[in-house]
Coordinates of C-alpha atoms and ligand atoms in Angstrom, one line a residue:
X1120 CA 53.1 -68.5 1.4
X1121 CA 52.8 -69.4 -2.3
X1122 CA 51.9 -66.9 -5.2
X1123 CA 48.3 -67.7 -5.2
X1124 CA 47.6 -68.1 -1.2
X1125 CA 49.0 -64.7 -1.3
X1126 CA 46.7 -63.4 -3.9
X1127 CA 43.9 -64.6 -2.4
X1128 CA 44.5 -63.2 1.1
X1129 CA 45.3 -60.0 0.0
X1130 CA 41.9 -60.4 -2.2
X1131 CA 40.6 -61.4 1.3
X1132 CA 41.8 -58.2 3.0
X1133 CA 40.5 -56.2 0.2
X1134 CA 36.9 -57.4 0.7
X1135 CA 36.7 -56.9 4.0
X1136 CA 38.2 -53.7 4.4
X1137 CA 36.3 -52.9 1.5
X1138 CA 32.6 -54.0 3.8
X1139 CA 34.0 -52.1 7.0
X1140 CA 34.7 -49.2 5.2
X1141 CA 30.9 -49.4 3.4
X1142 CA 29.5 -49.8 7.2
X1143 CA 31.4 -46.7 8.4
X1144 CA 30.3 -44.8 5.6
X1145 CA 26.6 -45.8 6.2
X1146 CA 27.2 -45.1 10.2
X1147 CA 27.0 -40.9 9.8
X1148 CA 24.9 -41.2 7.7
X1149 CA 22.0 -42.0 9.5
X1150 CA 23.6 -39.3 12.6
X1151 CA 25.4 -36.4 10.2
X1152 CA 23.2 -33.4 10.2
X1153 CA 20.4 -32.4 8.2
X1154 CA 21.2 -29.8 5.8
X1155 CA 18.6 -27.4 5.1
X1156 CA 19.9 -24.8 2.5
X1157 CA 18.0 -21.5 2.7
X1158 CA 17.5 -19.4 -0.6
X1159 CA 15.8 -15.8 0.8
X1160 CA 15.4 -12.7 0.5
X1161 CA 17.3 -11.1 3.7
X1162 CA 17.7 -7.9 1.6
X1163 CA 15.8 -5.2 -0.7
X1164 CA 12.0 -5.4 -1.2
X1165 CA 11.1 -8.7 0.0
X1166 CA 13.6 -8.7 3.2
X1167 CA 10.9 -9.4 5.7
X1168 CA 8.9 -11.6 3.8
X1169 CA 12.5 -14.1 4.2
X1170 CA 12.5 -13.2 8.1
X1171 CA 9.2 -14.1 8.8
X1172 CA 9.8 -17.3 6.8
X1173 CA 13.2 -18.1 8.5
X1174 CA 11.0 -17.5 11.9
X1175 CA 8.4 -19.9 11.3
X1176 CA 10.9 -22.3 10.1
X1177 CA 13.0 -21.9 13.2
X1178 CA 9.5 -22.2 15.5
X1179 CA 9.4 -25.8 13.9
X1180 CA 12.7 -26.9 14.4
X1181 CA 12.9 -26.0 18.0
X1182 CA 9.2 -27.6 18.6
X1183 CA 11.7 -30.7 17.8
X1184 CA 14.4 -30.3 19.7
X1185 CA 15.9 -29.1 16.6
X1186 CA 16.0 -33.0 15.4
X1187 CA 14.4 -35.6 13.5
X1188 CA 14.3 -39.2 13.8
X1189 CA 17.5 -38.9 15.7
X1190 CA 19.5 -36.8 13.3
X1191 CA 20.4 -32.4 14.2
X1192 CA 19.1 -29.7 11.2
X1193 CA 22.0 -27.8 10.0
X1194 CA 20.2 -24.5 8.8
X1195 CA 22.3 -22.7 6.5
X1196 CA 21.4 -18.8 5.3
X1197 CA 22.3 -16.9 2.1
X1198 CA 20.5 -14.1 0.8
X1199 CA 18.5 -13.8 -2.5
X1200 CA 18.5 -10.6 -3.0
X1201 CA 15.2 -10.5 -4.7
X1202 CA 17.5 -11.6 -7.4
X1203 CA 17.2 -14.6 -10.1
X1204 CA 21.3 -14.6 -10.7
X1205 CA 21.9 -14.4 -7.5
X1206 CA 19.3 -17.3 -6.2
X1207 CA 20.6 -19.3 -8.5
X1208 CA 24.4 -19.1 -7.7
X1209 CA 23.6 -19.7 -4.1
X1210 CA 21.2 -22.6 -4.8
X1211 CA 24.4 -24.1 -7.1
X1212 CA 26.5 -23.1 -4.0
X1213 CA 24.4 -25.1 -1.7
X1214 CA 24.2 -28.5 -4.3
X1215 CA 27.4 -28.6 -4.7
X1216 CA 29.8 -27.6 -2.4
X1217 CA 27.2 -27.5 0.9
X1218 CA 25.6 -30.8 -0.3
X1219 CA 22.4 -29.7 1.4
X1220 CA 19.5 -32.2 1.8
X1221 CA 17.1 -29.8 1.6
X1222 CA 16.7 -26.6 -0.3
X1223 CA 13.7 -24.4 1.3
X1224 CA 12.4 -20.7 -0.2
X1225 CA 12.2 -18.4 -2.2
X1226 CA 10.0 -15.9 -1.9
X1227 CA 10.0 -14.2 -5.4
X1228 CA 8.3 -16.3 -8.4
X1229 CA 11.5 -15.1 -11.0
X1230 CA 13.9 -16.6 -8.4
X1231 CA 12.0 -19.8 -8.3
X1232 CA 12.2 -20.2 -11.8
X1233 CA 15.6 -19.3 -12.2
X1234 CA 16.6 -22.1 -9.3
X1235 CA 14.0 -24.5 -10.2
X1236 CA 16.3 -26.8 -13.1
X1237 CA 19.8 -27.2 -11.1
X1238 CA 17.3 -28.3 -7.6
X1239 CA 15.6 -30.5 -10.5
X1240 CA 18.5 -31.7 -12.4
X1241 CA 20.8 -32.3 -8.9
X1242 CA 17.6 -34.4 -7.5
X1243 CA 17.6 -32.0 -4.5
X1244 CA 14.6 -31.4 -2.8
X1245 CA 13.5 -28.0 -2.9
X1246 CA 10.3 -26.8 -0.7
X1247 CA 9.0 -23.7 -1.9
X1248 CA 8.1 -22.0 1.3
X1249 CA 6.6 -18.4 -1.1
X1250 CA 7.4 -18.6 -4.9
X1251 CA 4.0 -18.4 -6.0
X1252 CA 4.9 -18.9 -10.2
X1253 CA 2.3 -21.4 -12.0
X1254 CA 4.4 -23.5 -13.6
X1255 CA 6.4 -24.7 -10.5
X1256 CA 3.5 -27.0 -10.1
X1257 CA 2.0 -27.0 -13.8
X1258 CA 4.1 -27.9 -16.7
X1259 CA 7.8 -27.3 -14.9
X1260 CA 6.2 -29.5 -11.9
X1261 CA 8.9 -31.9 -10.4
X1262 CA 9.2 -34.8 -8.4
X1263 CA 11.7 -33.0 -6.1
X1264 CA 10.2 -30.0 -5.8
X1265 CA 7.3 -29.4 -3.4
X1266 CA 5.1 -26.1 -2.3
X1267 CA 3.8 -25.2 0.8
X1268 CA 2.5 -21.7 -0.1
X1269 CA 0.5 -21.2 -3.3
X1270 CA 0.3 -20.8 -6.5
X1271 CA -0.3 -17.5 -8.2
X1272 CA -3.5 -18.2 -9.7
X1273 CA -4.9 -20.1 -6.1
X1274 CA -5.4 -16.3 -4.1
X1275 CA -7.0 -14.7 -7.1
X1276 CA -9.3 -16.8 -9.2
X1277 CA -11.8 -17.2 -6.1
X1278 CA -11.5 -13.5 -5.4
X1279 CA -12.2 -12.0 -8.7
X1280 CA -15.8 -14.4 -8.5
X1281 CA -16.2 -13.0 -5.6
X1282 CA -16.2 -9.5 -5.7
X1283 CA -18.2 -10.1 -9.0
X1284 CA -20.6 -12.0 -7.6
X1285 CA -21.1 -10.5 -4.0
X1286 CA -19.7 -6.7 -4.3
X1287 CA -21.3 -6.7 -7.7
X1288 CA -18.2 -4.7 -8.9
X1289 CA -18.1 -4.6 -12.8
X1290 CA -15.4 -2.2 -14.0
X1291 CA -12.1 -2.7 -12.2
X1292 CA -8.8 -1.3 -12.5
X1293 CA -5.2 -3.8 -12.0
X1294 CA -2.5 -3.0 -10.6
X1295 CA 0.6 -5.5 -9.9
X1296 CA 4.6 -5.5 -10.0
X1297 CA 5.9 -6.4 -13.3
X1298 CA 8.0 -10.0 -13.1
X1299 CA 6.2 -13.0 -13.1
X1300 CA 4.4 -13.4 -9.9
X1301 CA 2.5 -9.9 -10.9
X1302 CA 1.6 -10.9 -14.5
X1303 CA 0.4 -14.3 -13.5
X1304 CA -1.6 -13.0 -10.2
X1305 CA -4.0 -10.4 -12.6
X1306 CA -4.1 -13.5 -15.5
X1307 CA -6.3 -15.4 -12.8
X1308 CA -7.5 -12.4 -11.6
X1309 CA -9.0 -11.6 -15.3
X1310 CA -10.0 -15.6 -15.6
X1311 CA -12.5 -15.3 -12.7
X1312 CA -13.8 -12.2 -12.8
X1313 CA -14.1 -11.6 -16.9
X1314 CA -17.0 -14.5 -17.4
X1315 CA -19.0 -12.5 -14.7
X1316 CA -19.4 -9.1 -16.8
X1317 CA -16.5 -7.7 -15.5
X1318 CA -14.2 -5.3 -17.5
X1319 CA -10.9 -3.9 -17.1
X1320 CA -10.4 0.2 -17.4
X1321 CA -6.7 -0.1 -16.9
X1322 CA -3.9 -2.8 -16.2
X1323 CA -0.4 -1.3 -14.8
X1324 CA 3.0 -3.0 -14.4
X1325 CA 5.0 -0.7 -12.0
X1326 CA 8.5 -1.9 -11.4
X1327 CA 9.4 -4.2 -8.5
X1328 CA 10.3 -2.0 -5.9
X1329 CA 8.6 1.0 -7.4
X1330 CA 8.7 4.4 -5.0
X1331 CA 5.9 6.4 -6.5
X1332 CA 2.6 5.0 -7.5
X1333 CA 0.8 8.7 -7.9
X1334 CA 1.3 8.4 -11.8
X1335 CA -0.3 5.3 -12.1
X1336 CA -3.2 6.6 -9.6
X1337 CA -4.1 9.3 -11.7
X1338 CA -4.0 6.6 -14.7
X1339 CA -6.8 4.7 -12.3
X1340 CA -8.7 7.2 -12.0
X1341 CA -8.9 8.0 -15.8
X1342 CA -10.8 5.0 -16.2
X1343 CA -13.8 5.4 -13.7
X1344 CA -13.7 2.2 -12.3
X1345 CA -15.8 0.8 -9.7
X1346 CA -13.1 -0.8 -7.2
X1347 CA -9.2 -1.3 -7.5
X1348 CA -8.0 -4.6 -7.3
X1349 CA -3.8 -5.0 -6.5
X1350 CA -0.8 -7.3 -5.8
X1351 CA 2.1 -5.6 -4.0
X1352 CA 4.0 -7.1 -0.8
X1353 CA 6.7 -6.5 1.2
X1354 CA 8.4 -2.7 1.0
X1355 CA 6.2 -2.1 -2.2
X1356 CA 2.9 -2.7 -0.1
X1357 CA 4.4 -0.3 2.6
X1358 CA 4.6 2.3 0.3
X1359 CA 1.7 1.9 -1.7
X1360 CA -1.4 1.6 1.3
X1361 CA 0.6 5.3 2.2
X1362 CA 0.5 6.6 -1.1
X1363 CA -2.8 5.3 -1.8
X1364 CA -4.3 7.2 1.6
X1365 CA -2.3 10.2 0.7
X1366 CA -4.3 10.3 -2.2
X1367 CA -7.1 10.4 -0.5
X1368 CA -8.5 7.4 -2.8
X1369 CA -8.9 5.6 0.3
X1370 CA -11.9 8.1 0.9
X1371 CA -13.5 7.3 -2.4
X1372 CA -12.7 4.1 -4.4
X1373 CA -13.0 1.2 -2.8
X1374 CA -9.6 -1.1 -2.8
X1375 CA -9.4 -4.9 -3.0
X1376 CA -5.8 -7.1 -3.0
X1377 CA -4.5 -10.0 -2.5
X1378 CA -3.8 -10.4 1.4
X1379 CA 0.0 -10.0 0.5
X1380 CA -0.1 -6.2 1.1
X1381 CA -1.4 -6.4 4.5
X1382 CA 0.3 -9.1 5.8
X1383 CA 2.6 -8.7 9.3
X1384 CA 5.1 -6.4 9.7
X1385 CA 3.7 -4.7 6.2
X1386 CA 0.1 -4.1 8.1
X1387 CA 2.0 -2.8 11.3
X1388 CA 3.8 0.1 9.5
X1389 CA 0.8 0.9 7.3
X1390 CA -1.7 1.1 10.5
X1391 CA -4.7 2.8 10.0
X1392 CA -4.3 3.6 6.0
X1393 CA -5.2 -0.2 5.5
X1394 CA -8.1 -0.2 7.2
X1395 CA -11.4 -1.5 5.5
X1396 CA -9.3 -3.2 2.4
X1397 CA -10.8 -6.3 1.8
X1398 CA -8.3 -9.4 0.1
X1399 CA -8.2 -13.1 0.2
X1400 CA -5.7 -15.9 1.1
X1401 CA -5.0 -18.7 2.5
X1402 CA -5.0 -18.1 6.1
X1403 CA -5.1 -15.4 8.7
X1404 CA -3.7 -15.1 12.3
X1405 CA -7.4 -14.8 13.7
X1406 CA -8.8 -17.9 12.1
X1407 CA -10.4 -19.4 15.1
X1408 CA -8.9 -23.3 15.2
X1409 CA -6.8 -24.9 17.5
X1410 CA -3.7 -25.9 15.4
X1411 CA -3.6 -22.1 14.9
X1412 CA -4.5 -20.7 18.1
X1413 CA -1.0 -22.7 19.3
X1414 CA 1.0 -21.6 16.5
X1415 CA 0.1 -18.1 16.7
X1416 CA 0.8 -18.0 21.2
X1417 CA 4.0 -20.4 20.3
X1418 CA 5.1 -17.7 17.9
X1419 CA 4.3 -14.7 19.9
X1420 CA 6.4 -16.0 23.1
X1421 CA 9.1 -16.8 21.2
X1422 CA 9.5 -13.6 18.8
X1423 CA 7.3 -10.7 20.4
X1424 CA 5.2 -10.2 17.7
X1425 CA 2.3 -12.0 15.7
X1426 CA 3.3 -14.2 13.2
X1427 CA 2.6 -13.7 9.4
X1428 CA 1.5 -15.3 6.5
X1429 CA 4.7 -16.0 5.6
X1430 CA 6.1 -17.5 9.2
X1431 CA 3.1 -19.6 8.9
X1432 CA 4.3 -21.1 5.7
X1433 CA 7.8 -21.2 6.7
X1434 CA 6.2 -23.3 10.2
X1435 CA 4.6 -25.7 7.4
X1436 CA 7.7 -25.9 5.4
X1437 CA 9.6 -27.5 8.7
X1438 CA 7.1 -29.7 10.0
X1439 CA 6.4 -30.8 6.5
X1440 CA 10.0 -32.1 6.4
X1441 CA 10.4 -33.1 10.3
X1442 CA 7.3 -35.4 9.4
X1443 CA 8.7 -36.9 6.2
X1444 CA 12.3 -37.6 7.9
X1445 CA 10.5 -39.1 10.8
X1446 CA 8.5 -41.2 8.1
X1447 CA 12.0 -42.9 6.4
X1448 CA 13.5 -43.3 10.1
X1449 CA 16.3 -39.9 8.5
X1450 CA 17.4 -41.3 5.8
X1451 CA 17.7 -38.9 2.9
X1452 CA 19.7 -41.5 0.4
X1453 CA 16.8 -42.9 -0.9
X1454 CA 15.0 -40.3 -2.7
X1455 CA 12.2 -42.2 -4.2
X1456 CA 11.5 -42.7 -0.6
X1457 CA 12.0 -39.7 0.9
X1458 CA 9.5 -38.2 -2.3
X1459 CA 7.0 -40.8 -1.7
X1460 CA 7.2 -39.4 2.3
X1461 CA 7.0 -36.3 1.2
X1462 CA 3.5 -36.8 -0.4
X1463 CA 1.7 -38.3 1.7
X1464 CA 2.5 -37.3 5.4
X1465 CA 0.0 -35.6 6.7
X1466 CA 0.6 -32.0 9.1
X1467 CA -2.3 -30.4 11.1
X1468 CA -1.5 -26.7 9.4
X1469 CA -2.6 -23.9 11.0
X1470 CA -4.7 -22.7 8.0
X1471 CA -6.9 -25.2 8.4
X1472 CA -7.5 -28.2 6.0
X1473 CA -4.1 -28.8 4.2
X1474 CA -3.0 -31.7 1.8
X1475 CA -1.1 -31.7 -1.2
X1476 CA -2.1 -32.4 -4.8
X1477 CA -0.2 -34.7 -7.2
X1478 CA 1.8 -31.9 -8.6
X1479 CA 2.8 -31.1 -4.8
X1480 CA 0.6 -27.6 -4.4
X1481 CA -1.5 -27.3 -1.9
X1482 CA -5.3 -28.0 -1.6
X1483 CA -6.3 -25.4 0.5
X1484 CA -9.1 -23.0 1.7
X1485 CA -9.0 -19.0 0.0
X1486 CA -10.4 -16.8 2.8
X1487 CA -12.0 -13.0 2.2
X1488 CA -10.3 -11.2 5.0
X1489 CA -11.3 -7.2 5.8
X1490 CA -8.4 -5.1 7.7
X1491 CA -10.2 -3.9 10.5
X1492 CA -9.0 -2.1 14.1
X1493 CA -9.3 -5.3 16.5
X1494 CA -8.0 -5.4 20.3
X1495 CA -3.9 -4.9 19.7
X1496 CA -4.5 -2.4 16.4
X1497 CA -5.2 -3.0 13.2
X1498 CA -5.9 -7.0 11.9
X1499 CA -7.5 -9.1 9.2
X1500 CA -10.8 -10.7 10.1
X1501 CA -12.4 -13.5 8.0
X1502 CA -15.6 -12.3 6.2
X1503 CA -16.3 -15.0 3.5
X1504 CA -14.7 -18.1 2.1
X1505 CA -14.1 -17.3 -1.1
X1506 CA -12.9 -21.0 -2.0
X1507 CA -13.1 -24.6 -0.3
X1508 CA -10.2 -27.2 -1.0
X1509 CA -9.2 -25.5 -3.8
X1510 CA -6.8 -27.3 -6.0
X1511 CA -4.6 -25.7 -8.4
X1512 CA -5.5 -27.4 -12.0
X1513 CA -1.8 -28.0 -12.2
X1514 CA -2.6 -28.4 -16.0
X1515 CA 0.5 -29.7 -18.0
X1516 CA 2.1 -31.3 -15.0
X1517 CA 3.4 -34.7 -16.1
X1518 CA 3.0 -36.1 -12.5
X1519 CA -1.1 -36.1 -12.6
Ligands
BEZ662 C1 6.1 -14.1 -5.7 O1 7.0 -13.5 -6.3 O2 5.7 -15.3 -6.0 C2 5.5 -13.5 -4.5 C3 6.2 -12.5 -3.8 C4 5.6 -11.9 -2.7 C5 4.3 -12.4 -2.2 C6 3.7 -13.3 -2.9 C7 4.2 -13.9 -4.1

């Protein structure tokens, strides 16, 4: 063989191993696993907030066969801690060494933030199953980064008009954990209610994971007000409906919150203290329609217990992403696909009507819910709809 027949067969050779080798790479590709990174809380005051969303998630998956368009999930667990340093060395963990497809959680606002620019930056998609923080779908909105909870101002806003409107309460007193999620929850809280005559007597900013509220009762109480209005969850919730009874407030000041404090496993250790608060979100485990009658048997049978708010959002969070993947036939490479899926599948949610905006937060329905004792103990009934197809303004998002 002369110099330049052998040149060109080796050039030959080249080129085609070069093509196989492209084919095998695309081959797994379409058959490697799904990677869903989890970011939450398994630990300290938001622990079963993570649970009930790793539940719900879980409740998805198996629906599926724990597949989608022919390719496994991989779920992979770390625990935030309730922490932003932390959240954000396990969401760098799962970009880059993990290479997960998927990033789902967190449940605490300052995490979010803290994660939200490496799951931007790394064009990883990142489904907030909790984080309720403004901004995530406001002026830090992304085209990676999706919500299927709330955001902060969504629970609140309707509320506030509400209890002005229809409990005629005038003077009310705030109290909320001080990071993000609590400042930002009593901002909207003030925006509806402040136009309608309202006035504030006192606004407190207990720690995160606070373990005695009595001083900032008796601060309350200073003020005369006519109602209480609060955001605490998880372990914080706990303590406070006990506290708040022990008091024996519960006997003469009426208490409002956001649904977060007696939600699931946090209304089954409080028990009868939480009866007759009244509070709003976005769904409740007796809301009489079909997609949630399922869910809520389906989740029973599988864990022995009722599902929360949070395992219905972490339910949402899976079939969100089973029905994008089913929409691109499992292929994750292209991400302008896979964002485009991501917006406009649609998912029967057990909360009822359910479709996301442009800045990818929900448009949903804010329920008035009342604790009350109903046949298996204490539960949340729907009283009022305190908001239809609400839509976050998503004001400063780049995407609208
Ligand atoms: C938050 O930090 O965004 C949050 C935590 C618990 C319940 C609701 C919101």
């Amino acid at each position: 063989m002369n110099g330049w027949m052998g040149w060109l067969t080796a050039l030959v050779t080249l080129v085609v191993a070069a093509g196989l080798m492209g084919a095998c790479e695309k081959e797994p590709a379409q058959t490697a696993p799904i990677k869903l990174g989890l970011v939450l809380p398994y630990s300290a005051v938001y622990a079963s907030l993570g649970e009930d969303i790793t539940q719900g998630l879980e409740l998805a998956l198996a629906e599926v066969d724990n597949q989608a368009a022919g390719r496994p999930f991989e779920v992979l667990k770390q625990d935030s801690q309730v922490n932003p340093k932390v959240g954000l060395q396990v969401t760098n963990k799962f970009i880059q060494q993990d290479k997960v497809d998927f990033l789902i959680g967190p449940v605490a606002s300052h995490v979010a933030l803290a994660m939200r620019k490496a799951a931007h930056d790394s064009q990883t998609f990142l489904i907030i199953a909790n984080a309720a923080a403004d901004q995530l779908t406001r002026e830090l909105c992304s085209p990676y980064i999706f919500r299927t909870s709330f955001s902060a101002w969504q629970p609140y806003y309707p509320m506030a008009e509400w209890m002005a409107k229809t409990e005629n309460i005038r003077k009310v007193a705030l109290l909320a954990p001080n990071y993000a999620a609590g400042k930002q929850a009593m901002a909207a809280f003030k925006e509806g209610f402040l136009p309608h005559g309202g006035e504030v007597t006192s606004e407190q900013y207990p720690a995160l994971g606070e373990s005695d509220f009595q001083p900032y009762l008796s601060k309350v109480i200073q003020g005369s007000p006519d109602a209480v209005f609060v955001f605490f969850s998880g372990a914080d919730a706990v303590k406070f409906v006990k506290q708040w009874a022990q008091s024996g407030l519960n006997r003469t000041l009426p208490l409002y919150a956001s649904g977060f404090l007696v939600e699931g496993s946090m209304l089954r250790a409080q028990g009868q203290d939480a009866i007759g608060i009244k509070n709003s979100l976005h769904w409740s485990d007796t809301l009489d329609n079909p997609v949630n009658r399922r869910f809520v048997a389906a989740y029973k049978a599988r864990f022995g217990e009722k599902p929360s708010l949070f395992s219905m959002q972490g339910y949402d969070t899976g079939r969100l992403i089973i029905a994008a993947l089913e929409a691109t036939g499992g292929d994750t490479t292209d991400k302008a696909r896979l964002q485009r899926a991501l917006e406009t599948v649609t998912i029967e949610s057990p909360r009822g009507p359910f479709k996301l905006s442009k800045a990818h937060n929900p448009v949903q329905n804010i329920y008035v819910r009342e604790v009350v004792n109903g046949p298996d103990g204490p539960e949340n009934r729907i009283i009022a709809l305190a908001a239809e197809n609400l839509e976050d303004p998503g004001t400063g998002c780049p995407m609208l």
